[in-house]
Amino acid sequence: MTPDDFRRYGHQLVEWLAAYQEHPERYPVLSRNAPGALIDALPAAGPQHPESMDRILADFEAHIVPALTHWNHPGFMAYFATSAAGPGILAEFLAAGLNANAILWKTAPAVTELEQVTLAWLRDWMGLSEHWFGLIFDTASIGSLHAILAAREAAAPSFRVEGSGPRLTVYCSEHAHSSIDKAVMAAGIGSANLRKIGADAEFRMRPDLLEKAIKEDLARGAKPCCVVATVGTTSSTSVDPVPAIGAIARRHGMWLHVDAAYAGSAAIVPELQWLLDGVEQADSLVTNPHKWLFTPLDLSVLYTRRPDVLRQAFSLVPEYLRSRENPRAVNFMEYGIPLGRRFRALKLWFILRYYGRDGLAAMIRAQVGWMAELAAQVEAHPDFELCAPAPLSVVCLRHRSDDETNRHILESINAGGEIFLSHTMLAGRYVIRVAIGNQNTTRDHVQRAWQLILNASSR
Ligand code: PLP
């Protein structure tokens, strides 16, 4: 592509994206495509001869866009809603153009050092001390896998060399994210050695049951290795009692990992900093700016107070990657599995600077307020119940009748194209989740979702 063509089509795409942002509601939030429709619409074999950008872009509009579910749509209120803020999109554009790859500090000093700078800013805003070392991965699933591998290294270094060791056990609440199960499986600890600890009536891990499970495992000769506490569980955003869990972990010499993938961002809001109470005793913490900090996918941060252990678990430097030692030149490849590292920190830097802590906190604070209002409306309604406390940006609600009615409400709303909701099970019952986090979502959108739920329930 010549620089002139690049300029021409680049301008065209910026125009397209600006219009997309101006009218995010132009498309139905959920794709109306049937499974396989895009595969059927595209040629089975790749083009033998070059095709023009005009044709490629026309097909993008005709085939790709209809096959998208629009995370940037303000009516996207399913799972944990997210959106890509403008400064982050522009930074991604630059990062792709620069194509910097920080396999080593010297192959891209800016990639490594901007990661250090932005993660220190974010750490301070979240109220964490300067003892935390941070690095970026694509997802929380990978960050948590690294944390559990570090915990395994601390408990049983023989795994790294021999691929075996004592029988390790890991603990998390029954509401922990499935990424923890996968990490335990991938780490070779075995899902049978993951103890799911029961929760209280507000879906928080019960420390007394944790203590009991650890004692039982010790009596059986297992070696308790790691506890995972969740700050902001996926189903209900409940917050595990980290101070009590941390005290137990310390008493038994275990690694404490905190999964704050969703709620960690909210800790930049001064009055929500309680979310991370007790986290200073943890060994690692994962948080996803790509969830609730308006950062385009993907950018997840793993912080650890024990980078030495992470390094011990992963450092392996072949001759062709050797470089002169300099304590200021950090080679992140020594702290994890990936060698190649793309310039993810650039988008975080753009976002942190463009909005500032106050701007980001104001967006999160407003969303929390709209959801508190919705929670109060649900509680006051005779036909609905609030199924969990709603301290953040998710309201779990349920029509008082039965699971089938609630399923019907959800399906009829999702068929409308205006709002996209998802569900979960809490206390064995089907629950509708209304989750916001998208910067385009306003109080009006939340109220509209509530109205649609009420309408659907009366049909
Ligand atoms: N942890 C929690 C609490 C989550 O809710 C999620 C995803 O929603 C994850 C981890 C996994 O995040 P990722 O998609 O970045 O792996």
Short mmCIF file of C-alpha atoms and ligand atoms in Angstrom, two decimals:
data_model
loop_
_atom_site.label_atom_id
_atom_site.label_comp_id
_atom_site.label_asym_id
_atom_site.label_seq_id
_atom_site.Cartn_x
_atom_site.Cartn_y
_atom_site.Cartn_z
CA MET A 1 0.00 0.00 0.00
CA THR A 2 1.44 3.34 -0.97
CA PRO A 3 1.55 6.10 1.64
CA ASP A 4 -0.97 8.02 -0.50
CA ASP A 5 -3.44 5.14 -0.51
CA PHE A 6 -2.84 4.64 3.20
CA ARG A 7 -3.67 8.30 3.79
CA ARG A 8 -6.82 8.11 1.66
CA TYR A 9 -8.26 4.97 3.24
CA GLY A 10 -7.06 5.96 6.70
CA HIS A 11 -9.12 9.17 6.48
CA GLN A 12 -12.06 7.15 5.20
CA LEU A 13 -11.87 4.77 8.17
CA VAL A 14 -11.54 7.58 10.69
CA GLU A 15 -14.71 9.07 9.18
CA TRP A 16 -16.43 5.70 9.41
CA LEU A 17 -15.45 5.22 13.06
CA ALA A 18 -16.44 8.77 13.99
CA ALA A 19 -19.89 8.20 12.47
CA TYR A 20 -20.11 4.86 14.27
CA GLN A 21 -19.46 6.65 17.55
CA GLU A 22 -21.94 9.39 16.74
CA HIS A 23 -24.75 6.88 16.21
CA PRO A 24 -23.90 3.79 18.21
CA GLU A 25 -27.59 2.87 18.23
CA ARG A 26 -27.82 2.67 14.45
CA TYR A 27 -27.38 -1.11 14.59
CA PRO A 28 -29.26 -3.67 16.65
CA VAL A 29 -27.16 -4.34 19.74
CA LEU A 30 -27.20 -8.12 19.19
CA SER A 31 -26.27 -9.41 15.77
CA ARG A 32 -29.29 -10.80 13.95
CA ASN A 33 -27.13 -13.17 11.95
CA ALA A 34 -27.83 -16.88 12.14
CA PRO A 35 -24.82 -19.00 13.11
CA GLY A 36 -22.72 -19.69 10.02
CA ALA A 37 -24.22 -16.85 7.99
CA LEU A 38 -20.94 -14.98 7.66
CA ILE A 39 -19.04 -18.14 6.73
CA ASP A 40 -21.61 -18.85 4.03
CA ALA A 41 -21.45 -15.28 2.71
CA LEU A 42 -17.68 -15.24 2.25
CA PRO A 43 -15.67 -17.17 -0.34
CA ALA A 44 -14.39 -20.52 0.84
CA ALA A 45 -10.92 -19.86 -0.61
CA GLY A 46 -8.70 -16.79 -0.27
CA PRO A 47 -8.20 -14.50 -3.28
CA GLN A 48 -5.53 -15.51 -5.76
CA HIS A 49 -5.13 -11.95 -6.99
CA PRO A 50 -5.04 -8.62 -5.17
CA GLU A 51 -8.37 -6.99 -4.39
CA SER A 52 -9.04 -3.30 -4.10
CA MET A 53 -9.48 -1.57 -0.74
CA ASP A 54 -12.82 -0.28 -2.02
CA ARG A 55 -14.10 -3.83 -2.42
CA ILE A 56 -12.67 -4.92 0.92
CA LEU A 57 -14.33 -1.99 2.71
CA ALA A 58 -17.63 -2.57 0.91
CA ASP A 59 -17.62 -6.18 2.12
CA PHE A 60 -16.74 -5.01 5.61
CA GLU A 61 -19.95 -2.95 5.64
CA ALA A 62 -22.06 -5.55 3.91
CA HIS A 63 -20.96 -8.68 5.73
CA ILE A 64 -18.82 -7.99 8.80
CA VAL A 65 -20.83 -5.24 10.49
CA PRO A 66 -24.13 -7.21 10.48
CA ALA A 67 -22.27 -10.12 12.05
CA LEU A 68 -21.24 -7.96 15.00
CA THR A 69 -22.83 -7.69 18.39
CA HIS A 70 -22.09 -4.09 19.32
CA TRP A 71 -20.23 -3.78 22.59
CA ASN A 72 -20.09 -0.04 21.97
CA HIS A 73 -23.89 0.14 21.84
CA PRO A 74 -25.27 1.91 24.93
CA GLY A 75 -27.92 -0.79 25.23
CA PHE A 76 -25.25 -3.46 25.74
CA MET A 77 -25.99 -4.39 29.34
CA ALA A 78 -24.97 -8.03 29.34
CA TYR A 79 -22.00 -9.76 31.04
CA PHE A 80 -19.69 -6.90 32.02
CA ALA A 81 -20.43 -4.16 29.52
CA THR A 82 -17.40 -2.35 28.14
CA SER A 83 -16.60 0.22 25.49
CA ALA A 84 -13.64 1.55 23.58
CA ALA A 85 -13.01 5.22 24.34
CA GLY A 86 -11.80 7.45 21.49
CA PRO A 87 -8.30 8.14 22.86
CA GLY A 88 -7.77 4.40 23.28
CA ILE A 89 -8.87 3.68 19.71
CA LEU A 90 -6.46 6.28 18.37
CA ALA A 91 -3.62 4.84 20.44
CA GLU A 92 -4.38 1.35 19.09
CA PHE A 93 -4.11 2.78 15.59
CA LEU A 94 -0.69 4.19 16.41
CA ALA A 95 0.40 0.96 18.11
CA ALA A 96 -0.55 -1.07 15.04
CA GLY A 97 1.33 1.37 12.82
CA LEU A 98 4.45 1.30 14.97
CA ASN A 99 4.32 -2.49 15.33
CA ALA A 100 6.79 -2.31 18.22
CA ASN A 101 7.52 -5.64 19.87
CA ALA A 102 9.10 -5.59 23.33
CA ILE A 103 10.65 -9.02 23.35
CA LEU A 104 13.45 -7.26 25.24
CA TRP A 105 13.78 -3.78 26.71
CA LYS A 106 16.12 -2.74 23.90
CA THR A 107 13.78 -3.86 21.12
CA ALA A 108 11.19 -1.32 22.29
CA PRO A 109 12.24 0.76 25.30
CA ALA A 110 9.05 2.84 25.11
CA VAL A 111 6.82 -0.24 25.28
CA THR A 112 8.47 -1.47 28.48
CA GLU A 113 8.89 1.87 30.18
CA LEU A 114 5.44 3.23 29.34
CA GLU A 115 4.03 0.01 30.79
CA GLN A 116 5.97 0.73 34.00
CA VAL A 117 4.84 4.36 34.10
CA THR A 118 1.13 3.79 33.38
CA LEU A 119 0.86 0.82 35.74
CA ALA A 120 2.46 2.87 38.52
CA TRP A 121 -0.09 5.65 37.92
CA LEU A 122 -2.97 3.20 37.95
CA ARG A 123 -1.60 1.44 41.04
CA ASP A 124 -1.44 4.76 42.91
CA TRP A 125 -4.97 5.71 41.83
CA MET A 126 -6.24 2.35 43.06
CA GLY A 127 -4.71 3.12 46.46
CA LEU A 128 -2.10 0.35 46.24
CA SER A 129 1.36 0.89 47.71
CA GLU A 130 4.53 1.26 45.69
CA HIS A 131 5.47 -2.34 46.51
CA TRP A 132 3.42 -3.64 43.60
CA PHE A 133 5.10 -4.57 40.33
CA GLY A 134 2.78 -4.59 37.34
CA LEU A 135 2.75 -6.07 33.88
CA ILE A 136 0.20 -6.24 31.12
CA PHE A 137 -1.35 -9.37 29.64
CA ASP A 138 -4.18 -9.75 27.19
CA THR A 139 -6.80 -11.04 29.62
CA ALA A 140 -7.42 -11.67 33.31
CA SER A 141 -7.53 -15.37 32.51
CA ILE A 142 -3.87 -15.24 31.52
CA GLY A 143 -2.96 -12.93 34.42
CA SER A 144 -4.57 -15.32 36.91
CA LEU A 145 -2.84 -18.28 35.27
CA HIS A 146 0.50 -16.54 35.86
CA ALA A 147 -0.48 -15.80 39.48
CA ILE A 148 -1.35 -19.43 40.11
CA LEU A 149 1.86 -20.59 38.46
CA ALA A 150 3.77 -18.19 40.71
CA ALA A 151 1.89 -19.60 43.74
CA ARG A 152 2.82 -23.09 42.59
CA GLU A 153 6.46 -22.03 42.24
CA ALA A 154 6.46 -20.57 45.77
CA ALA A 155 4.90 -23.73 47.23
CA ALA A 156 6.59 -26.43 45.19
CA PRO A 157 9.49 -25.39 42.91
CA SER A 158 9.93 -29.02 41.86
CA PHE A 159 7.04 -28.56 39.41
CA ARG A 160 9.14 -26.34 37.18
CA VAL A 161 11.86 -28.94 36.75
CA GLU A 162 10.27 -32.29 37.35
CA GLY A 163 6.69 -31.56 36.37
CA SER A 164 5.47 -32.98 39.64
CA GLY A 165 5.52 -32.33 43.35
CA PRO A 166 3.35 -32.49 46.43
CA ARG A 167 -0.40 -32.53 46.08
CA LEU A 168 -1.28 -28.85 46.00
CA THR A 169 -4.70 -27.40 46.75
CA VAL A 170 -6.20 -24.06 45.67
CA TYR A 171 -9.23 -22.32 47.18
CA CYS A 172 -11.77 -19.90 45.76
CA SER A 173 -15.42 -19.17 46.39
CA GLU A 174 -18.19 -20.97 44.57
CA HIS A 175 -18.74 -17.63 42.78
CA ALA A 176 -15.17 -17.29 41.47
CA HIS A 177 -14.77 -16.89 37.71
CA SER A 178 -14.19 -19.98 35.58
CA SER A 179 -10.76 -18.60 34.62
CA ILE A 180 -9.56 -19.77 38.04
CA ASP A 181 -10.71 -23.34 37.30
CA LYS A 182 -8.93 -23.20 33.96
CA ALA A 183 -5.74 -21.81 35.52
CA VAL A 184 -5.69 -24.61 38.10
CA MET A 185 -6.21 -27.17 35.33
CA ALA A 186 -3.54 -25.64 33.09
CA ALA A 187 -1.06 -25.38 35.98
CA GLY A 188 -1.24 -29.14 36.41
CA ILE A 189 -2.67 -28.82 39.91
CA GLY A 190 -5.85 -30.55 38.80
CA SER A 191 -9.43 -29.36 39.06
CA ALA A 192 -10.08 -31.98 41.76
CA ASN A 193 -7.69 -29.99 43.94
CA LEU A 194 -9.61 -26.74 43.55
CA ARG A 195 -11.85 -26.26 46.57
CA LYS A 196 -14.96 -24.18 45.94
CA ILE A 197 -15.72 -22.52 49.26
CA GLY A 198 -19.33 -21.79 50.13
CA ALA A 199 -20.61 -18.22 50.24
CA ASP A 200 -22.83 -16.29 52.64
CA ALA A 201 -26.27 -14.89 51.82
CA GLU A 202 -24.62 -12.00 49.94
CA PHE A 203 -22.45 -14.32 47.81
CA ARG A 204 -19.16 -13.61 49.62
CA MET A 205 -16.70 -16.36 50.46
CA ARG A 206 -17.11 -17.60 54.04
CA PRO A 207 -13.73 -17.46 55.84
CA ASP A 208 -14.87 -20.08 58.39
CA LEU A 209 -15.50 -22.58 55.59
CA LEU A 210 -12.16 -21.68 54.00
CA GLU A 211 -10.34 -22.41 57.25
CA LYS A 212 -12.22 -25.69 57.61
CA ALA A 213 -11.36 -26.82 54.07
CA ILE A 214 -7.67 -25.99 54.56
CA LYS A 215 -7.57 -27.97 57.79
CA GLU A 216 -9.21 -30.97 56.13
CA ASP A 217 -6.72 -30.86 53.28
CA LEU A 218 -3.76 -30.57 55.65
CA ALA A 219 -5.06 -33.58 57.56
CA ARG A 220 -5.15 -35.51 54.26
CA GLY A 221 -1.55 -34.62 53.55
CA ALA A 222 -2.18 -32.03 50.82
CA LYS A 223 -0.25 -28.78 50.60
CA PRO A 224 -2.54 -25.72 50.50
CA CYS A 225 -0.93 -23.43 47.99
CA CYS A 226 -3.15 -20.52 46.98
CA VAL A 227 -6.39 -18.73 47.83
CA VAL A 228 -8.16 -16.65 45.23
CA ALA A 229 -10.42 -13.91 46.58
CA THR A 230 -12.73 -12.12 44.17
CA VAL A 231 -13.45 -8.41 44.38
CA GLY A 232 -16.49 -8.05 42.16
CA THR A 233 -17.73 -11.53 41.29
CA THR A 234 -19.02 -12.15 37.81
CA SER A 235 -22.57 -13.06 38.74
CA SER A 236 -23.41 -10.49 41.39
CA THR A 237 -20.32 -8.23 41.92
CA SER A 238 -20.04 -9.46 45.52
CA VAL A 239 -16.77 -8.70 47.28
CA ASP A 240 -15.06 -11.48 49.22
CA PRO A 241 -13.81 -10.48 52.71
CA VAL A 242 -10.17 -10.04 51.71
CA PRO A 243 -8.88 -8.99 55.18
CA ALA A 244 -10.13 -12.22 56.81
CA ILE A 245 -9.10 -14.38 53.84
CA GLY A 246 -5.68 -12.74 53.82
CA ALA A 247 -5.16 -13.50 57.51
CA ILE A 248 -5.93 -17.18 56.86
CA ALA A 249 -3.64 -17.29 53.83
CA ARG A 250 -0.82 -15.77 55.84
CA ARG A 251 -1.32 -18.14 58.73
CA HIS A 252 -0.96 -21.10 56.40
CA GLY A 253 1.84 -19.62 54.30
CA MET A 254 -0.30 -19.54 51.16
CA TRP A 255 -0.29 -17.23 48.15
CA LEU A 256 -3.26 -14.83 48.05
CA HIS A 257 -4.41 -13.82 44.58
CA VAL A 258 -7.15 -11.22 44.21
CA ASP A 259 -9.33 -11.32 41.12
CA ALA A 260 -10.47 -7.74 40.71
CA ALA A 261 -10.82 -8.08 36.93
CA TYR A 262 -14.04 -6.08 36.88
CA ALA A 263 -14.14 -4.06 40.10
CA GLY A 264 -10.47 -3.05 40.36
CA SER A 265 -11.09 -0.03 38.13
CA ALA A 266 -13.73 1.26 40.52
CA ALA A 267 -11.07 1.60 43.23
CA ILE A 268 -9.84 4.75 41.50
CA VAL A 269 -13.03 6.41 42.82
CA PRO A 270 -12.06 7.63 46.30
CA GLU A 271 -15.33 6.60 47.96
CA LEU A 272 -15.07 3.11 46.39
CA GLN A 273 -11.51 2.47 47.52
CA TRP A 274 -12.90 0.24 50.29
CA LEU A 275 -13.21 -2.41 47.55
CA LEU A 276 -9.51 -3.12 47.94
CA ASP A 277 -9.46 -3.21 51.75
CA GLY A 278 -7.02 -5.87 52.87
CA VAL A 279 -5.45 -6.24 49.44
CA GLU A 280 -2.07 -5.03 50.72
CA GLN A 281 -1.62 -8.50 52.22
CA ALA A 282 -2.14 -10.17 48.85
CA ASP A 283 0.64 -11.53 46.69
CA SER A 284 -1.01 -10.73 43.38
CA LEU A 285 -4.01 -8.95 41.92
CA VAL A 286 -5.51 -8.86 38.47
CA THR A 287 -7.57 -5.99 37.09
CA ASN A 288 -8.89 -5.30 33.60
CA PRO A 289 -8.84 -1.73 32.29
CA HIS A 290 -10.55 -3.28 29.25
CA LYS A 291 -13.57 -3.95 31.45
CA TRP A 292 -14.45 -0.81 33.39
CA LEU A 293 -11.79 1.70 32.44
CA PHE A 294 -13.07 2.31 28.91
CA THR A 295 -9.93 0.81 27.35
CA PRO A 296 -10.28 -1.06 24.05
CA LEU A 297 -9.86 -4.80 24.37
CA ASP A 298 -7.37 -6.14 25.28
CA LEU A 299 -5.54 -4.89 28.35
CA SER A 300 -5.40 -6.70 31.64
CA VAL A 301 -2.95 -5.88 34.43
CA LEU A 302 -1.32 -8.34 36.78
CA TYR A 303 0.19 -6.73 39.86
CA THR A 304 2.35 -8.67 42.25
CA ARG A 305 4.21 -7.83 45.40
CA ARG A 306 6.51 -10.76 44.69
CA PRO A 307 8.00 -10.21 41.23
CA ASP A 308 10.99 -12.28 42.34
CA VAL A 309 8.75 -15.37 42.50
CA LEU A 310 7.17 -14.60 39.13
CA ARG A 311 10.65 -14.30 37.69
CA GLN A 312 11.78 -17.49 39.34
CA ALA A 313 8.80 -19.24 37.76
CA PHE A 314 9.35 -17.95 34.23
CA SER A 315 12.86 -16.66 33.67
CA LEU A 316 14.64 -18.56 30.91
CA VAL A 317 17.00 -16.64 28.68
CA PRO A 318 18.38 -18.43 25.63
CA GLU A 319 21.63 -17.18 24.16
CA TYR A 320 19.94 -15.39 21.27
CA LEU A 321 17.99 -13.22 23.74
CA ARG A 322 20.86 -12.36 26.04
CA SER A 323 21.48 -8.68 26.56
CA ARG A 324 23.69 -6.63 28.81
CA GLU A 325 22.41 -6.52 32.37
CA ASN A 326 21.19 -3.14 33.51
CA PRO A 327 18.87 -2.95 36.50
CA ARG A 328 16.77 -0.25 34.85
CA ALA A 329 16.20 -2.30 31.71
CA VAL A 330 13.35 -4.64 32.61
CA ASN A 331 12.74 -7.55 30.27
CA PHE A 332 9.12 -8.52 30.87
CA MET A 333 9.65 -11.80 29.03
CA GLU A 334 11.33 -13.02 32.23
CA TYR A 335 8.08 -12.56 34.18
CA GLY A 336 5.71 -14.58 32.08
CA ILE A 337 5.05 -16.96 29.22
CA PRO A 338 4.77 -14.64 26.19
CA LEU A 339 7.93 -13.40 24.53
CA GLY A 340 6.38 -10.91 22.13
CA ARG A 341 4.71 -7.93 23.80
CA ARG A 342 2.67 -5.42 21.89
CA PHE A 343 2.29 -1.76 22.77
CA ARG A 344 -0.82 -2.05 24.91
CA ALA A 345 0.36 0.54 27.43
CA LEU A 346 -0.02 3.28 24.81
CA LYS A 347 -3.83 3.13 24.89
CA LEU A 348 -3.88 3.13 28.67
CA TRP A 349 -1.55 6.14 28.74
CA PHE A 350 -3.79 8.01 26.28
CA ILE A 351 -6.89 7.22 28.33
CA LEU A 352 -5.41 8.03 31.74
CA ARG A 353 -4.18 11.36 30.41
CA TYR A 354 -7.17 12.31 28.29
CA TYR A 355 -9.74 11.82 31.05
CA GLY A 356 -7.56 12.15 34.13
CA ARG A 357 -8.41 10.36 37.32
CA ASP A 358 -11.28 12.76 37.98
CA GLY A 359 -12.84 12.20 34.58
CA LEU A 360 -12.67 8.42 34.82
CA ALA A 361 -13.91 8.44 38.41
CA ALA A 362 -16.82 10.69 37.40
CA MET A 363 -17.93 8.20 34.71
CA ILE A 364 -17.76 5.25 37.11
CA ARG A 365 -19.44 7.20 39.93
CA ALA A 366 -22.31 8.22 37.68
CA GLN A 367 -22.88 4.63 36.57
CA VAL A 368 -22.86 3.39 40.16
CA GLY A 369 -25.46 6.03 41.01
CA TRP A 370 -27.80 5.05 38.15
CA MET A 371 -27.61 1.42 39.20
CA ALA A 372 -28.32 2.28 42.86
CA GLU A 373 -31.42 4.05 41.59
CA LEU A 374 -32.45 1.00 39.56
CA ALA A 375 -31.81 -1.30 42.52
CA ALA A 376 -34.11 0.86 44.66
CA GLN A 377 -36.81 0.76 41.96
CA VAL A 378 -36.59 -3.01 41.77
CA GLU A 379 -36.82 -3.33 45.54
CA ALA A 380 -39.86 -1.07 45.66
CA HIS A 381 -41.72 -2.98 42.96
CA PRO A 382 -44.18 -5.57 44.28
CA ASP A 383 -43.60 -8.05 41.41
CA PHE A 384 -39.80 -7.95 41.37
CA GLU A 385 -37.03 -8.74 43.78
CA LEU A 386 -33.48 -7.54 44.03
CA CYS A 387 -31.43 -10.75 44.16
CA ALA A 388 -28.12 -9.38 45.44
CA PRO A 389 -26.71 -6.16 46.86
CA ALA A 390 -25.82 -3.81 44.00
CA PRO A 391 -22.87 -1.71 45.14
CA LEU A 392 -21.40 -1.23 41.65
CA SER A 393 -22.71 -1.27 38.08
CA VAL A 394 -24.71 -4.52 38.03
CA VAL A 395 -28.25 -5.12 39.25
CA CYS A 396 -29.42 -8.72 39.64
CA LEU A 397 -33.19 -8.88 39.58
CA ARG A 398 -35.94 -11.37 39.18
CA HIS A 399 -39.67 -11.42 38.63
CA ARG A 400 -41.21 -13.03 41.67
CA SER A 401 -42.91 -15.79 39.67
CA ASP A 402 -40.66 -18.54 38.28
CA ASP A 403 -37.51 -19.19 36.23
CA GLU A 404 -39.49 -19.65 33.02
CA THR A 405 -41.08 -16.20 33.27
CA ASN A 406 -37.70 -14.60 33.85
CA ARG A 407 -36.20 -16.47 30.93
CA HIS A 408 -39.06 -15.25 28.78
CA ILE A 409 -38.54 -11.64 29.88
CA LEU A 410 -34.85 -11.85 28.99
CA GLU A 411 -35.43 -13.46 25.62
CA SER A 412 -38.12 -11.05 24.56
CA ILE A 413 -35.95 -8.04 25.44
CA ASN A 414 -32.94 -9.46 23.61
CA ALA A 415 -35.06 -10.08 20.53
CA GLY A 416 -35.94 -6.37 20.38
CA GLY A 417 -32.45 -5.14 19.41
CA GLU A 418 -32.50 -2.18 21.78
CA ILE A 419 -31.08 -3.68 24.98
CA PHE A 420 -28.95 -6.79 25.47
CA LEU A 421 -29.15 -8.47 28.89
CA SER A 422 -27.63 -11.67 30.24
CA HIS A 423 -28.52 -13.95 33.12
CA THR A 424 -26.99 -15.96 35.91
CA MET A 425 -28.07 -18.37 38.63
CA LEU A 426 -28.04 -17.15 42.22
CA ALA A 427 -29.09 -19.39 45.09
CA GLY A 428 -30.31 -21.90 42.51
CA ARG A 429 -32.63 -19.43 40.79
CA TYR A 430 -32.55 -17.82 37.34
CA VAL A 431 -31.67 -14.14 37.67
CA ILE A 432 -31.58 -11.31 35.10
CA ARG A 433 -28.44 -9.19 35.19
CA VAL A 434 -28.52 -5.55 34.11
CA ALA A 435 -24.86 -4.56 33.76
CA ILE A 436 -23.54 -1.24 32.55
CA GLY A 437 -19.99 -0.03 31.99
CA ASN A 438 -20.20 1.43 28.53
CA GLN A 439 -19.32 5.12 28.37
CA ASN A 440 -22.23 5.76 26.00
CA THR A 441 -24.81 4.39 28.41
CA THR A 442 -26.79 7.04 30.26
CA ARG A 443 -29.37 7.07 33.03
CA ASP A 444 -32.05 7.16 30.32
CA HIS A 445 -30.79 3.89 28.85
CA VAL A 446 -30.93 2.23 32.27
CA GLN A 447 -34.45 3.51 32.83
CA ARG A 448 -35.44 2.31 29.38
CA ALA A 449 -34.12 -1.16 30.21
CA TRP A 450 -36.23 -1.19 33.38
CA GLN A 451 -39.28 -0.09 31.39
CA LEU A 452 -38.70 -2.88 28.86
CA ILE A 453 -38.39 -5.41 31.70
CA LEU A 454 -41.68 -4.19 33.18
CA ASN A 455 -43.37 -4.27 29.76
CA ALA A 456 -42.12 -7.77 29.03
CA SER A 457 -43.29 -9.02 32.42
CA SER A 458 -46.82 -7.80 31.85
CA ARG A 459 -47.14 -9.56 28.49
N1 PLP B 1 -12.49 -12.60 36.55
C1 PLP B 1 -13.72 -12.08 36.65
C2 PLP B 1 -14.27 -11.74 38.00
C3 PLP B 1 -14.48 -11.87 35.49
O1 PLP B 1 -15.73 -11.42 35.59
C4 PLP B 1 -13.92 -12.20 34.24
C5 PLP B 1 -14.68 -11.98 33.01
O2 PLP B 1 -15.75 -11.44 32.98
C6 PLP B 1 -12.64 -12.73 34.20
C7 PLP B 1 -11.95 -12.92 35.36
C8 PLP B 1 -12.00 -13.12 32.89
O3 PLP B 1 -11.62 -11.99 32.20
P1 PLP B 1 -10.85 -12.09 30.80
O4 PLP B 1 -11.91 -12.18 29.76
O5 PLP B 1 -10.04 -10.83 30.74
O6 PLP B 1 -10.01 -13.31 30.85
#
